[in-house]
Amino acid sequence: MNARILIVEDEPKLAGLLHDYLQQSGFTPWVLDNGLEVVPWVRAQSPDLILLDLMLPGKDGLDICKEIRAFSTVPILMVTARVEEIDRLLGLELGADDYICKPFSPREVVARVKTVLRRAGAPTLQASGLVLDESRYKATLHGQDLDLTAVEFKLLQFLGAHPGRIYSRAQLMDRIYPDQRTVGDRTIDSHVKKLRKKIAVAAPGEELIHSVYGVGYKFEE
Ligand code: CA
C-alpha cells in the first residue's frame, strides 16, 4: 500500500515521529506545519488521507476541515489535545472520519489510518467482492485477478465509486480520457463489453456493470 498521507502538525517532534512511523508502515507521508498551507496543498496534491491537528498556527483544524469538505471527500483524521473536545467536535458534524486524542502512540495512529483507509476504499466495491488496487491497476473479484487494462480498470473504479448512478457514454469518456482525446462513442461500449466479459469469467452470473438502454451504464450488484 502506498497511500499518500498528509500530516498537519505544528509540533516538529511529533510530526517527525508520525512521519517516520507512517513511512515505515509503507505509506508516503508529507508534513505541513501551518494551517494556511493546507487547503491549497490538498487541492493541488489530493492526498489519500489527512491527519489534521486541531490547534494550528494560521488557521485551525475546524476551519480547514470545513473548507476541505466543500470540495473533497478525502478521509480526515482529526487530532485533538483534549479528550473532552471530541464530543464537541462530533456535535459540529465537520465530516471528519475519526478522532484521535493526544497523547497517542504512533502505532495506534498507524492502525487508525489503516482502518479509515480501508473503510474509505469504496465500501460498496468491497461488499461486492471487488478489491481495486489503484497503484497497480489491479482488480480482483472474489480473490480472482480480473486482468484489466488501464482503461477497463478506470471504468470499473469510476462506476463502482457511484453505485446505482447512470453515466452516459460522453460522461464516461470525459472521465477516462481527460485530455479530450477524440474517441468515438463505440470505444466506451467496446471497453465496457470487455470489462463485463472479464467479470463474467471471474464470477459467472454476477453482473456488476449494467447497460441502461439509450442512456449509458451503471454499477449495481
Ligand atoms: Ca498543535
PDB file of C-alpha atoms and ligand atoms in Angstrom:
ATOM      1  CA  MET A   1       0.000   0.000   0.000  1.00  0.00           C
ATOM      2  CA  ASN A   2       1.395   3.335  -0.980  1.00  0.00           C
ATOM      3  CA  ALA A   3      -1.272   5.763   0.175  1.00  0.00           C
ATOM      4  CA  ARG A   4      -0.145   9.366   0.464  1.00  0.00           C
ATOM      5  CA  ILE A   5      -0.774  10.760   3.928  1.00  0.00           C
ATOM      6  CA  LEU A   6      -0.698  14.452   4.712  1.00  0.00           C
ATOM      7  CA  ILE A   7       0.339  15.135   8.318  1.00  0.00           C
ATOM      8  CA  VAL A   8      -0.679  18.582   9.529  1.00  0.00           C
ATOM      9  CA  GLU A   9       1.120  19.110  12.823  1.00  0.00           C
ATOM     10  CA  ASP A  10       2.960  22.113  14.233  1.00  0.00           C
ATOM     11  CA  GLU A  11       4.944  20.256  16.882  1.00  0.00           C
ATOM     12  CA  PRO A  12       8.068  19.275  14.941  1.00  0.00           C
ATOM     13  CA  LYS A  13       8.987  16.298  17.151  1.00  0.00           C
ATOM     14  CA  LEU A  14       5.526  14.789  16.908  1.00  0.00           C
ATOM     15  CA  ALA A  15       5.326  15.466  13.185  1.00  0.00           C
ATOM     16  CA  GLY A  16       8.691  13.756  12.679  1.00  0.00           C
ATOM     17  CA  LEU A  17       7.653  10.756  14.729  1.00  0.00           C
ATOM     18  CA  LEU A  18       4.405  10.321  12.792  1.00  0.00           C
ATOM     19  CA  HIS A  19       6.249  10.775   9.528  1.00  0.00           C
ATOM     20  CA  ASP A  20       8.746   8.040  10.353  1.00  0.00           C
ATOM     21  CA  TYR A  21       6.164   5.578  11.612  1.00  0.00           C
ATOM     22  CA  LEU A  22       3.906   6.046   8.605  1.00  0.00           C
ATOM     23  CA  GLN A  23       6.840   5.719   6.246  1.00  0.00           C
ATOM     24  CA  GLN A  24       7.977   2.516   7.925  1.00  0.00           C
ATOM     25  CA  SER A  25       4.442   1.192   7.531  1.00  0.00           C
ATOM     26  CA  GLY A  26       4.627   1.633   3.782  1.00  0.00           C
ATOM     27  CA  PHE A  27       2.850   4.972   3.417  1.00  0.00           C
ATOM     28  CA  THR A  28       4.126   8.089   1.705  1.00  0.00           C
ATOM     29  CA  PRO A  29       3.858  10.844   4.324  1.00  0.00           C
ATOM     30  CA  TRP A  30       4.167  14.615   3.897  1.00  0.00           C
ATOM     31  CA  VAL A  31       4.251  17.179   6.692  1.00  0.00           C
ATOM     32  CA  LEU A  32       2.772  20.698   6.814  1.00  0.00           C
ATOM     33  CA  ASP A  33       3.029  22.802   9.978  1.00  0.00           C
ATOM     34  CA  ASN A  34       0.970  25.886   9.118  1.00  0.00           C
ATOM     35  CA  GLY A  35      -2.807  25.884   8.791  1.00  0.00           C
ATOM     36  CA  LEU A  36      -2.783  28.357   5.929  1.00  0.00           C
ATOM     37  CA  GLU A  37      -0.879  25.993   3.650  1.00  0.00           C
ATOM     38  CA  VAL A  38      -3.224  23.053   3.999  1.00  0.00           C
ATOM     39  CA  VAL A  39      -6.214  23.745   1.730  1.00  0.00           C
ATOM     40  CA  PRO A  40      -4.180  24.831  -1.323  1.00  0.00           C
ATOM     41  CA  TRP A  41      -1.876  21.822  -0.838  1.00  0.00           C
ATOM     42  CA  VAL A  42      -4.790  19.401  -0.637  1.00  0.00           C
ATOM     43  CA  ARG A  43      -6.343  20.914  -3.770  1.00  0.00           C
ATOM     44  CA  ALA A  44      -3.107  20.539  -5.679  1.00  0.00           C
ATOM     45  CA  GLN A  45      -1.939  17.154  -4.385  1.00  0.00           C
ATOM     46  CA  SER A  46      -5.131  15.283  -3.448  1.00  0.00           C
ATOM     47  CA  PRO A  47      -3.643  13.087  -0.692  1.00  0.00           C
ATOM     48  CA  ASP A  48      -5.304   9.788   0.246  1.00  0.00           C
ATOM     49  CA  LEU A  49      -5.747  10.730   3.906  1.00  0.00           C
ATOM     50  CA  ILE A  50      -5.145  13.729   6.157  1.00  0.00           C
ATOM     51  CA  LEU A  51      -4.045  13.659   9.788  1.00  0.00           C
ATOM     52  CA  LEU A  52      -5.227  17.044  10.939  1.00  0.00           C
ATOM     53  CA  ASP A  53      -4.221  18.648  14.214  1.00  0.00           C
ATOM     54  CA  LEU A  54      -6.904  20.895  15.687  1.00  0.00           C
ATOM     55  CA  MET A  55      -4.738  23.696  17.087  1.00  0.00           C
ATOM     56  CA  LEU A  56      -2.529  25.151  14.390  1.00  0.00           C
ATOM     57  CA  PRO A  57      -0.904  28.461  13.577  1.00  0.00           C
ATOM     58  CA  GLY A  58      -2.501  30.340  10.688  1.00  0.00           C
ATOM     59  CA  LYS A  59      -5.819  28.528  10.528  1.00  0.00           C
ATOM     60  CA  ASP A  60      -7.308  25.968  12.890  1.00  0.00           C
ATOM     61  CA  GLY A  61      -8.262  22.407  12.081  1.00  0.00           C
ATOM     62  CA  LEU A  62     -12.008  23.109  12.283  1.00  0.00           C
ATOM     63  CA  ASP A  63     -11.964  25.669   9.500  1.00  0.00           C
ATOM     64  CA  ILE A  64      -9.572  23.581   7.434  1.00  0.00           C
ATOM     65  CA  CYS A  65     -11.822  20.535   7.731  1.00  0.00           C
ATOM     66  CA  LYS A  66     -14.888  22.543   6.667  1.00  0.00           C
ATOM     67  CA  GLU A  67     -13.084  24.045   3.708  1.00  0.00           C
ATOM     68  CA  ILE A  68     -11.764  20.693   2.512  1.00  0.00           C
ATOM     69  CA  ARG A  69     -15.201  19.116   2.797  1.00  0.00           C
ATOM     70  CA  ALA A  70     -16.530  21.723   0.369  1.00  0.00           C
ATOM     71  CA  PHE A  71     -14.560  20.103  -2.447  1.00  0.00           C
ATOM     72  CA  SER A  72     -13.238  16.721  -1.295  1.00  0.00           C
ATOM     73  CA  THR A  73     -14.265  13.522   0.457  1.00  0.00           C
ATOM     74  CA  VAL A  74     -10.656  12.641   1.384  1.00  0.00           C
ATOM     75  CA  PRO A  75     -10.604  10.819   4.741  1.00  0.00           C
ATOM     76  CA  ILE A  76      -9.692  13.162   7.597  1.00  0.00           C
ATOM     77  CA  LEU A  77      -8.417  12.010  10.983  1.00  0.00           C
ATOM     78  CA  MET A  78      -8.755  14.863  13.437  1.00  0.00           C
ATOM     79  CA  VAL A  79      -6.156  15.073  16.199  1.00  0.00           C
ATOM     80  CA  THR A  80      -7.073  16.871  19.414  1.00  0.00           C
ATOM     81  CA  ALA A  81      -5.222  17.615  22.624  1.00  0.00           C
ATOM     82  CA  ARG A  82      -8.161  17.012  24.939  1.00  0.00           C
ATOM     83  CA  VAL A  83     -10.468  14.039  25.094  1.00  0.00           C
ATOM     84  CA  GLU A  84     -13.407  16.268  26.209  1.00  0.00           C
ATOM     85  CA  GLU A  85     -13.113  18.064  22.925  1.00  0.00           C
ATOM     86  CA  ILE A  86     -14.135  15.051  20.897  1.00  0.00           C
ATOM     87  CA  ASP A  87     -17.799  15.275  21.919  1.00  0.00           C
ATOM     88  CA  ARG A  88     -17.919  18.900  20.922  1.00  0.00           C
ATOM     89  CA  LEU A  89     -16.271  18.132  17.593  1.00  0.00           C
ATOM     90  CA  LEU A  90     -18.711  15.308  16.888  1.00  0.00           C
ATOM     91  CA  GLY A  91     -21.560  17.728  17.581  1.00  0.00           C
ATOM     92  CA  LEU A  92     -20.243  20.118  14.962  1.00  0.00           C
ATOM     93  CA  GLU A  93     -20.599  17.475  12.262  1.00  0.00           C
ATOM     94  CA  LEU A  94     -17.465  18.536  10.487  1.00  0.00           C
ATOM     95  CA  GLY A  95     -17.293  15.477   8.349  1.00  0.00           C
ATOM     96  CA  ALA A  96     -14.068  14.142   9.880  1.00  0.00           C
ATOM     97  CA  ASP A  97     -13.783  10.350   9.628  1.00  0.00           C
ATOM     98  CA  ASP A  98     -12.226   9.696  13.023  1.00  0.00           C
ATOM     99  CA  TYR A  99     -10.782  11.464  16.044  1.00  0.00           C
ATOM    100  CA  ILE A 100      -7.554  10.771  17.888  1.00  0.00           C
ATOM    101  CA  CYS A 101      -6.625  12.244  21.218  1.00  0.00           C
ATOM    102  CA  LYS A 102      -3.119  13.290  22.268  1.00  0.00           C
ATOM    103  CA  PRO A 103      -1.024  11.785  23.658  1.00  0.00           C
ATOM    104  CA  PHE A 104      -1.207   8.784  21.373  1.00  0.00           C
ATOM    105  CA  SER A 105       1.173   6.076  20.371  1.00  0.00           C
ATOM    106  CA  PRO A 106       2.305   6.292  16.737  1.00  0.00           C
ATOM    107  CA  ARG A 107       1.407   2.619  16.465  1.00  0.00           C
ATOM    108  CA  GLU A 108      -2.199   3.457  17.299  1.00  0.00           C
ATOM    109  CA  VAL A 109      -2.237   6.210  14.701  1.00  0.00           C
ATOM    110  CA  VAL A 110      -0.979   3.823  12.033  1.00  0.00           C
ATOM    111  CA  ALA A 111      -3.721   1.342  12.965  1.00  0.00           C
ATOM    112  CA  ARG A 112      -6.391   4.043  12.749  1.00  0.00           C
ATOM    113  CA  VAL A 113      -5.035   5.266   9.435  1.00  0.00           C
ATOM    114  CA  LYS A 114      -5.273   1.752   8.027  1.00  0.00           C
ATOM    115  CA  THR A 115      -8.825   1.307   9.304  1.00  0.00           C
ATOM    116  CA  VAL A 116     -10.025   4.619   7.898  1.00  0.00           C
ATOM    117  CA  LEU A 117      -8.376   3.957   4.543  1.00  0.00           C
ATOM    118  CA  ARG A 118      -9.961   0.535   4.371  1.00  0.00           C
ATOM    119  CA  ARG A 119     -13.363   1.971   5.219  1.00  0.00           C
ATOM    120  CA  ALA A 120     -12.959   4.806   2.727  1.00  0.00           C
ATOM    121  CA  GLY A 121     -11.857   2.476  -0.059  1.00  0.00           C
ATOM    122  CA  ALA A 122     -15.237   2.290  -1.759  1.00  0.00           C
ATOM    123  CA  PRO A 123     -17.152   0.081   0.682  1.00  0.00           C
ATOM    124  CA  THR A 124     -19.656  -0.942  -1.986  1.00  0.00           C
ATOM    125  CA  LEU A 125     -16.901  -2.459  -4.018  1.00  0.00           C
ATOM    126  CA  GLN A 126     -15.636  -4.491  -1.102  1.00  0.00           C
ATOM    127  CA  ALA A 127     -19.159  -5.640  -0.298  1.00  0.00           C
ATOM    128  CA  SER A 128     -19.443  -6.975  -3.821  1.00  0.00           C
ATOM    129  CA  GLY A 129     -16.177  -8.891  -3.506  1.00  0.00           C
ATOM    130  CA  LEU A 130     -14.218  -6.429  -5.586  1.00  0.00           C
ATOM    131  CA  VAL A 131     -10.837  -5.154  -4.486  1.00  0.00           C
ATOM    132  CA  LEU A 132      -9.174  -2.418  -6.510  1.00  0.00           C
ATOM    133  CA  ASP A 133      -5.504  -1.566  -6.190  1.00  0.00           C
ATOM    134  CA  GLU A 134      -5.039   1.735  -7.950  1.00  0.00           C
ATOM    135  CA  SER A 135      -1.267   1.784  -7.674  1.00  0.00           C
ATOM    136  CA  ARG A 136      -1.044  -1.283  -9.900  1.00  0.00           C
ATOM    137  CA  TYR A 137      -4.360  -1.013 -11.785  1.00  0.00           C
ATOM    138  CA  LYS A 138      -5.128  -4.417 -10.384  1.00  0.00           C
ATOM    139  CA  ALA A 139      -8.678  -5.571  -9.703  1.00  0.00           C
ATOM    140  CA  THR A 140      -9.698  -8.822  -8.065  1.00  0.00           C
ATOM    141  CA  LEU A 141     -13.203 -10.218  -7.758  1.00  0.00           C
ATOM    142  CA  HIS A 142     -13.675 -12.806  -5.013  1.00  0.00           C
ATOM    143  CA  GLY A 143      -9.911 -13.124  -4.934  1.00  0.00           C
ATOM    144  CA  GLN A 144      -9.575 -13.734  -8.641  1.00  0.00           C
ATOM    145  CA  ASP A 145      -7.475 -11.363 -10.738  1.00  0.00           C
ATOM    146  CA  LEU A 146      -9.607  -9.726 -13.439  1.00  0.00           C
ATOM    147  CA  ASP A 147      -6.544  -8.868 -15.510  1.00  0.00           C
ATOM    148  CA  LEU A 148      -7.889  -5.479 -16.634  1.00  0.00           C
ATOM    149  CA  THR A 149      -6.347  -2.920 -18.942  1.00  0.00           C
ATOM    150  CA  ALA A 150      -5.836   0.569 -17.511  1.00  0.00           C
ATOM    151  CA  VAL A 151      -8.959   1.855 -19.266  1.00  0.00           C
ATOM    152  CA  GLU A 152     -11.090  -1.033 -18.026  1.00  0.00           C
ATOM    153  CA  PHE A 153      -9.762  -0.503 -14.523  1.00  0.00           C
ATOM    154  CA  LYS A 154     -10.646   3.196 -14.593  1.00  0.00           C
ATOM    155  CA  LEU A 155     -14.135   2.465 -15.883  1.00  0.00           C
ATOM    156  CA  LEU A 156     -14.772  -0.072 -13.155  1.00  0.00           C
ATOM    157  CA  GLN A 157     -13.322   2.188 -10.485  1.00  0.00           C
ATOM    158  CA  PHE A 158     -15.365   5.193 -11.564  1.00  0.00           C
ATOM    159  CA  LEU A 159     -18.682   3.402 -11.995  1.00  0.00           C
ATOM    160  CA  GLY A 160     -18.123   1.422  -8.793  1.00  0.00           C
ATOM    161  CA  ALA A 161     -17.491   4.567  -6.772  1.00  0.00           C
ATOM    162  CA  HIS A 162     -21.033   5.733  -7.585  1.00  0.00           C
ATOM    163  CA  PRO A 163     -23.246   2.654  -7.433  1.00  0.00           C
ATOM    164  CA  GLY A 164     -26.667   2.981  -8.983  1.00  0.00           C
ATOM    165  CA  ARG A 165     -25.814   6.198 -10.771  1.00  0.00           C
ATOM    166  CA  ILE A 166     -26.192   6.120 -14.528  1.00  0.00           C
ATOM    167  CA  TYR A 167     -23.459   7.660 -16.649  1.00  0.00           C
ATOM    168  CA  SER A 168     -23.734   8.490 -20.314  1.00  0.00           C
ATOM    169  CA  ARG A 169     -21.020   7.451 -22.724  1.00  0.00           C
ATOM    170  CA  ALA A 170     -19.963  11.087 -23.016  1.00  0.00           C
ATOM    171  CA  GLN A 171     -19.551  11.390 -19.249  1.00  0.00           C
ATOM    172  CA  LEU A 172     -17.518   8.218 -19.111  1.00  0.00           C
ATOM    173  CA  MET A 173     -15.318   9.382 -21.954  1.00  0.00           C
ATOM    174  CA  ASP A 174     -14.643  12.676 -20.186  1.00  0.00           C
ATOM    175  CA  ARG A 175     -13.633  10.687 -17.151  1.00  0.00           C
ATOM    176  CA  ILE A 176     -11.482   8.120 -18.889  1.00  0.00           C
ATOM    177  CA  TYR A 177      -9.919  10.428 -21.454  1.00  0.00           C
ATOM    178  CA  PRO A 178      -9.499  13.723 -19.578  1.00  0.00           C
ATOM    179  CA  ASP A 179      -7.133  15.018 -22.246  1.00  0.00           C
ATOM    180  CA  GLN A 180     -10.185  15.324 -24.518  1.00  0.00           C
ATOM    181  CA  ARG A 181      -8.759  12.857 -26.971  1.00  0.00           C
ATOM    182  CA  THR A 182     -11.332  12.311 -29.650  1.00  0.00           C
ATOM    183  CA  VAL A 183     -12.698   8.831 -29.330  1.00  0.00           C
ATOM    184  CA  GLY A 184     -15.936   7.523 -30.698  1.00  0.00           C
ATOM    185  CA  ASP A 185     -18.927   6.519 -28.588  1.00  0.00           C
ATOM    186  CA  ARG A 186     -18.341   2.927 -29.510  1.00  0.00           C
ATOM    187  CA  THR A 187     -14.932   2.986 -27.833  1.00  0.00           C
ATOM    188  CA  ILE A 188     -16.571   3.087 -24.412  1.00  0.00           C
ATOM    189  CA  ASP A 189     -19.004   0.374 -25.463  1.00  0.00           C
ATOM    190  CA  SER A 190     -16.172  -1.862 -26.506  1.00  0.00           C
ATOM    191  CA  HIS A 191     -14.219  -1.318 -23.267  1.00  0.00           C
ATOM    192  CA  VAL A 192     -17.335  -1.973 -21.203  1.00  0.00           C
ATOM    193  CA  LYS A 193     -18.057  -5.102 -23.189  1.00  0.00           C
ATOM    194  CA  LYS A 194     -14.586  -6.497 -22.477  1.00  0.00           C
ATOM    195  CA  LEU A 195     -14.825  -5.496 -18.836  1.00  0.00           C
ATOM    196  CA  ARG A 196     -18.168  -7.277 -18.445  1.00  0.00           C
ATOM    197  CA  LYS A 197     -16.781 -10.348 -20.130  1.00  0.00           C
ATOM    198  CA  LYS A 198     -13.877 -10.483 -17.664  1.00  0.00           C
ATOM    199  CA  ILE A 199     -16.266 -10.086 -14.723  1.00  0.00           C
ATOM    200  CA  ALA A 200     -18.463 -12.859 -16.109  1.00  0.00           C
ATOM    201  CA  VAL A 201     -15.457 -15.181 -16.343  1.00  0.00           C
ATOM    202  CA  ALA A 202     -14.380 -14.475 -12.750  1.00  0.00           C
ATOM    203  CA  ALA A 203     -17.901 -14.657 -11.319  1.00  0.00           C
ATOM    204  CA  PRO A 204     -20.401 -16.311 -13.641  1.00  0.00           C
ATOM    205  CA  GLY A 205     -23.890 -14.900 -13.310  1.00  0.00           C
ATOM    206  CA  GLU A 206     -22.707 -11.849 -11.430  1.00  0.00           C
ATOM    207  CA  GLU A 207     -23.389  -8.721 -13.411  1.00  0.00           C
ATOM    208  CA  LEU A 208     -21.854  -5.632 -11.887  1.00  0.00           C
ATOM    209  CA  ILE A 209     -21.918  -3.275 -14.863  1.00  0.00           C
ATOM    210  CA  HIS A 210     -25.370  -2.797 -16.336  1.00  0.00           C
ATOM    211  CA  SER A 211     -26.216  -1.049 -19.554  1.00  0.00           C
ATOM    212  CA  VAL A 212     -29.189   1.266 -19.436  1.00  0.00           C
ATOM    213  CA  TYR A 213     -30.793   1.283 -22.834  1.00  0.00           C
ATOM    214  CA  GLY A 214     -30.343   4.545 -24.687  1.00  0.00           C
ATOM    215  CA  VAL A 215     -28.629   6.219 -21.717  1.00  0.00           C
ATOM    216  CA  GLY A 216     -25.381   4.649 -20.646  1.00  0.00           C
ATOM    217  CA  TYR A 217     -24.031   2.440 -17.892  1.00  0.00           C
ATOM    218  CA  LYS A 218     -24.228   1.944 -14.158  1.00  0.00           C
ATOM    219  CA  PHE A 219     -22.644  -0.189 -11.462  1.00  0.00           C
ATOM    220  CA  GLU A 220     -25.007  -2.255  -9.377  1.00  0.00           C
ATOM    221  CA  GLU A 221     -24.873  -5.592  -7.634  1.00  0.00           C
TER     222      GLU A 221
HETATM  223 CA    CA B   1      -0.983  21.921  17.516  1.00  0.00          CA
END
